[in-house]
Structures are given as C-alpha cells and as structure tokens.
C-alpha cells in the first residue's frame, strides 16, 4: 500500500529508542521541512491549479504536526535545536528528472515516498515505545503520513498518466531503498 | 493602532477597483508569500523558542487565506497566474539591519507593517466594493491582518526591550510610507 521497495532494517527502531530525544527533535524538523517543501511547490507551480489547494492544506497539516511535536518536546523537557540533517532527502531528490513535466512528477513521487517511509517508521515507533503519550502520538500520526503519501501520488497523477506514474514510482522506490541502505547510522527518522 | 506613518493615498482604491481581477490574484500571492516568510523564519531562528509556535500558527492562517482567495478566484472565473510583484516588500526589507538581534527585530517589524498596510487597504476595499461576497470577504479578513500586525510586534518584543522596539517601529513605519509613495502605480495590494 505504501509503495516502498524494502522494509526498514529491524535494527533501526532499537537505535531510535536509544537516542529518542534526538529522533524526536529530528521529527519536529521533518514536519517543518515537509511544510516548507509543500509551500515551495506553490511558488514553483502556480499554473498547476490542481496542485494548489491540496498542497496548501497539506502544508497546514504538517505545520500542525510541527506544533504538536514542539509541545511534546516541551512536555518532555527537550529543547528544540538546530540539527545536522540525515543525507536521505538530498540523496533521494538527486533522482528527480531536470525537465518538466518529469521534474514535477518525480518531486511529488519522492515526497510520497518520504511520507511512506515516515508512516512505516512511525508504526515501528508506536509498537516499540513504552511511554503511553508518545505511543499514542505515533499511532495517531502514522495515519496522516499514509494519507499524505496517497495525496502526493494522486497529485502526480494530475500531471502524468496513471500507467506512467506506476512505473516511475517503482523505480524511485528502489532508489529510495538504496539511499536508505547507504545512509550513515544516525538517530534520525530517515537514516 | 496600526502604527502606520501615513494613510493610503485615497486614489489607490479607485485604481484597485478598475483592475480588481489583478488585485485579487495579487492578494492570493500575498497570502502565499506571508505563509512562506513565516515558515522561513522557523528555519532561521530554531533557537528562538518564543517565535516558533506563533509563527507556525500564523503561517497556517495565511495558507487558509490563500485557499480562501483561490476559492473566490474560482467562483469569479479568474485563473490564478504568475504575476510581476510590486517592488514594495523588497524595498521595505532593505532597511533591515544586517546583524542579529537587529536583523530579527527589523524583519518582524517590517512584517508587522506589511500586515498593517494590508489591514488598512482591506478596510478601504471592504468599504468600496459593491459585490456583497467580496465586501464580506474583506470585512472578515481585515481583522486577521490587524491581529497578525500585533503578533509580529509582540514577537519582536520577545527579542528586544519594549522601549527600543517602539522607536525602531516608528523609523521603519516612516520608511514604509516612503517606499509606498515611491512605488510605481500597479494594480497590487501594496503599490
């Protein structure tokens, strides 16, 4: 359903729990980045009417999750701070074709894969976490991530035919799994 | 209350009504830009905890207004399109001091003045417009703009003392009025 080519290495969740504070801060940054990326597409594609309202609504939801993560950090006494991001998103985006409409399609599909990976990993966190409030947080968030994954795939379909999208999504999913496999071990949502 | 140094030239609203379609499209762009600017400050000042949640909420409201403007454009059969922006914001921001904390204070105060000018002009539009739905739209929006103006002033006060802020706001308000007076006549919210 999530279109991921490979599941997360089971060792990831153990590492995440060891450095949970850093993973939670990274997660807050991820929500902020997701909002910012959706907003940036409003500037890049003003003429793609079908993208605008869904991207704006998506950005609002990411900001709401950013605020939610800030409130959890606050509750847990963790300060929000500038953090070295994992190379994941940058490496993933290198597969984006430079010319339109491929650029738009690939950008949307890469974003759909980031959401899919977040969803998969939030499920792992929800299962592994013992603190009930955080367990509940991740259980509630993973549904949104799955929905965002689907929204991005649907938006890509407004630009290119369904059949072409399916093949390209599979290619990019293979690339995403390879990027993740090559990522350094860092306490991050996507590493 | 809005801290503006000079009121809008009464001729502006007449010109805006003549090219209303273009002003409405510009207004949608303004909401999008306001959201984007608030989000960019989340990246610039992660360590300023007091800014994060208010800026995120503000960005969400701007995005909601962007969606609202898109729905009105749609209702009126006006296509959203890429538009040459007025030089206003760029010229206004030239007064921002380059070093922190002056840069943060001035950025927030300039944003407060943009919101104040929007509020003042939306009031003029609300009074002058005859189409009831648009009249109602601008009446409802001008309250948010006044609130956003105050939020930005309050956020500047989390960085510098109240007394210093007052003087700097007055200086920047004079600059804002001068920028507006020197602006070319274009059918824009801020020209």
Tab-separated table of C-alpha atoms in Angstrom, chain A residues 5-178:
chain	number	residue	atom	x	y	z
A	5	UNK	CA	10.539	-1.281	-2.226
A	6	UNK	CA	12.129	-2.581	1.002
A	7	UNK	CA	11.065	-2.595	4.653
A	8	UNK	CA	13.119	-0.789	7.296
A	9	UNK	CA	16.020	-2.718	8.813
A	10	UNK	CA	14.607	-4.025	12.145
A	11	UNK	CA	17.717	-2.647	13.911
A	12	UNK	CA	16.592	0.941	13.172
A	13	UNK	CA	13.920	1.121	15.859
A	14	UNK	CA	16.313	-0.116	18.559
A	15	UNK	CA	18.804	2.605	17.616
A	16	UNK	CA	15.995	5.205	17.538
A	17	UNK	CA	14.905	4.322	21.083
A	18	UNK	CA	18.484	4.686	22.384
A	19	UNK	CA	18.688	8.276	21.078
A	20	UNK	CA	14.983	9.044	21.289
A	21	UNK	CA	15.450	12.730	22.220
A	22	UNK	CA	17.420	13.341	19.045
A	23	UNK	CA	14.887	11.410	16.932
A	24	UNK	CA	12.021	13.482	18.369
A	25	UNK	CA	13.837	16.744	17.550
A	26	UNK	CA	14.557	15.407	14.055
A	27	UNK	CA	10.898	14.512	13.673
A	28	UNK	CA	9.897	18.114	14.518
A	29	UNK	CA	12.377	19.348	11.884
A	30	UNK	CA	10.906	16.857	9.373
A	31	UNK	CA	7.386	18.232	9.836
A	32	UNK	CA	8.713	21.785	9.339
A	33	UNK	CA	10.624	20.722	6.218
A	34	UNK	CA	7.578	18.916	4.833
A	35	UNK	CA	5.518	22.110	5.249
A	36	UNK	CA	8.229	24.222	3.661
A	37	UNK	CA	8.570	21.880	0.678
A	38	UNK	CA	4.810	21.888	0.039
A	39	UNK	CA	4.779	25.712	0.217
A	40	UNK	CA	7.750	25.940	-2.158
A	41	UNK	CA	5.775	23.930	-4.744
A	42	UNK	CA	3.002	26.582	-4.583
A	43	UNK	CA	5.621	29.025	-5.860
A	44	UNK	CA	7.086	26.674	-8.463
A	45	UNK	CA	3.770	25.570	-9.999
A	46	UNK	CA	1.220	28.429	-9.731
A	47	UNK	CA	-0.212	27.422	-13.115
A	48	UNK	CA	-0.932	23.823	-11.958
A	49	UNK	CA	-4.342	24.648	-10.488
A	50	UNK	CA	-4.977	21.074	-9.322
A	51	UNK	CA	-1.920	21.151	-7.025
A	52	UNK	CA	-2.531	24.393	-5.153
A	53	UNK	CA	-5.341	23.733	-2.711
A	54	UNK	CA	-4.209	20.190	-1.782
A	55	UNK	CA	-0.592	21.335	-1.239
A	56	UNK	CA	-1.702	24.275	0.882
A	57	UNK	CA	-3.904	22.031	3.046
A	58	UNK	CA	-1.068	19.521	3.323
A	59	UNK	CA	1.363	22.260	4.424
A	60	UNK	CA	-1.112	23.355	7.093
A	61	UNK	CA	-1.339	19.833	8.445
A	62	UNK	CA	2.473	19.498	8.535
A	63	UNK	CA	2.673	22.777	10.478
A	64	UNK	CA	0.078	21.476	12.901
A	65	UNK	CA	2.245	18.388	13.427
A	66	UNK	CA	5.300	20.613	13.878
A	67	UNK	CA	3.447	22.455	16.663
A	68	UNK	CA	2.369	19.106	18.133
A	69	UNK	CA	5.988	17.896	18.189
A	70	UNK	CA	7.104	21.176	19.810
A	71	UNK	CA	4.518	20.687	22.549
A	72	UNK	CA	5.725	17.111	23.162
A	73	UNK	CA	9.354	18.268	23.263
A	74	UNK	CA	8.323	20.915	25.752
A	75	UNK	CA	6.431	18.378	27.860
A	76	UNK	CA	9.473	16.093	27.910
A	77	UNK	CA	11.842	18.957	28.752
A	78	UNK	CA	13.715	18.630	25.439
A	79	UNK	CA	14.954	21.863	23.874
A	80	UNK	CA	14.398	22.275	20.103
A	81	UNK	CA	17.744	22.909	18.426
A	82	UNK	CA	19.447	23.130	15.057
A	83	UNK	CA	20.462	19.638	13.966
A	84	UNK	CA	22.588	18.081	11.242
A	85	UNK	CA	20.009	16.501	8.897
A	86	UNK	CA	20.476	12.988	7.527
A	87	UNK	CA	21.574	12.928	3.863
A	88	UNK	CA	18.385	10.958	2.958
A	89	UNK	CA	16.168	13.638	1.360
A	90	UNK	CA	19.023	15.244	-0.560
A	91	UNK	CA	20.187	11.902	-1.946
A	92	UNK	CA	16.636	10.817	-2.765
A	93	UNK	CA	15.934	14.039	-4.684
A	94	UNK	CA	19.015	13.522	-6.890
A	95	UNK	CA	16.912	11.109	-8.961
A	96	UNK	CA	14.485	13.874	-9.983
A	97	UNK	CA	14.480	14.469	-13.755
A	98	UNK	CA	15.595	18.031	-14.599
A	99	UNK	CA	12.935	18.859	-17.197
A	100	UNK	CA	9.192	19.349	-16.854
A	101	UNK	CA	6.821	17.583	-16.557
A	102	UNK	CA	9.231	14.887	-15.254
A	103	UNK	CA	10.558	17.237	-12.598
A	104	UNK	CA	7.105	17.853	-11.127
A	105	UNK	CA	6.127	14.170	-11.280
A	106	UNK	CA	9.379	12.979	-9.681
A	107	UNK	CA	9.294	15.658	-6.974
A	108	UNK	CA	5.762	14.644	-5.994
A	109	UNK	CA	6.633	10.930	-6.080
A	110	UNK	CA	9.789	11.435	-3.981
A	111	UNK	CA	7.697	13.346	-1.442
A	112	UNK	CA	5.172	10.490	-1.486
A	113	UNK	CA	7.992	8.045	-0.657
A	114	UNK	CA	9.272	10.211	2.199
A	115	UNK	CA	5.750	10.199	3.661
A	116	UNK	CA	5.508	6.438	3.133
A	117	UNK	CA	8.802	5.830	4.921
A	118	UNK	CA	7.722	8.125	7.767
A	119	UNK	CA	4.478	6.186	8.071
A	120	UNK	CA	6.278	2.820	8.156
A	121	UNK	CA	8.720	4.029	10.800
A	122	UNK	CA	6.088	5.746	12.941
A	123	UNK	CA	4.300	2.393	13.067
A	124	UNK	CA	7.540	0.774	14.304
A	125	UNK	CA	7.940	3.517	16.915
A	126	UNK	CA	4.302	3.226	18.004
A	127	UNK	CA	4.807	-0.519	18.551
A	128	UNK	CA	8.143	-0.192	20.347
A	129	UNK	CA	7.591	2.860	22.555
A	130	UNK	CA	6.594	2.343	26.166
A	131	UNK	CA	5.720	5.918	27.193
A	132	UNK	CA	1.913	5.884	26.608
A	133	UNK	CA	1.627	9.512	25.390
A	134	UNK	CA	4.348	9.056	22.752
A	135	UNK	CA	2.915	5.662	21.761
A	136	UNK	CA	-0.446	7.359	21.220
A	137	UNK	CA	1.198	10.267	19.349
A	138	UNK	CA	2.834	7.957	16.811
A	139	UNK	CA	-0.283	5.835	16.429
A	140	UNK	CA	-2.263	8.979	15.592
A	141	UNK	CA	0.381	10.442	13.242
A	142	UNK	CA	1.025	7.398	11.080
A	143	UNK	CA	-2.483	7.606	9.604
A	144	UNK	CA	-1.795	11.167	8.379
A	145	UNK	CA	1.502	10.102	6.847
A	146	UNK	CA	-0.251	7.318	4.905
A	147	UNK	CA	-2.838	9.852	3.708
A	148	UNK	CA	-0.099	12.319	2.667
A	149	UNK	CA	1.644	9.529	0.764
A	150	UNK	CA	-1.547	8.921	-1.190
A	151	UNK	CA	-2.151	12.657	-1.759
A	152	UNK	CA	1.272	13.063	-3.359
A	153	UNK	CA	0.723	10.045	-5.632
A	154	UNK	CA	-2.699	11.442	-6.623
A	155	UNK	CA	-1.165	14.865	-7.346
A	156	UNK	CA	1.494	13.256	-9.568
A	157	UNK	CA	-1.398	11.636	-11.474
A	158	UNK	CA	-2.847	15.073	-12.273
A	159	UNK	CA	0.353	15.703	-14.278
A	160	UNK	CA	1.070	12.373	-15.950
A	161	UNK	CA	-0.932	9.278	-16.909
A	162	UNK	CA	-1.661	6.671	-14.259
A	163	UNK	CA	0.334	3.958	-16.122
A	164	UNK	CA	3.488	6.069	-16.452
A	165	UNK	CA	3.276	7.078	-12.790
A	166	UNK	CA	3.147	3.479	-11.600
A	167	UNK	CA	6.412	2.519	-13.317
A	168	UNK	CA	8.226	5.653	-12.232
A	169	UNK	CA	7.066	5.241	-8.634
A	170	UNK	CA	8.521	1.716	-8.617
A	171	UNK	CA	11.877	2.987	-9.947
A	172	UNK	CA	12.021	5.786	-7.379
A	173	UNK	CA	11.038	3.366	-4.595
A	174	UNK	CA	14.051	1.177	-5.495
A	175	UNK	CA	16.233	4.291	-5.384
A	176	UNK	CA	14.746	5.293	-2.012
A	177	UNK	CA	15.552	1.887	-0.511
A	178	UNK	CA	19.125	2.099	-1.865
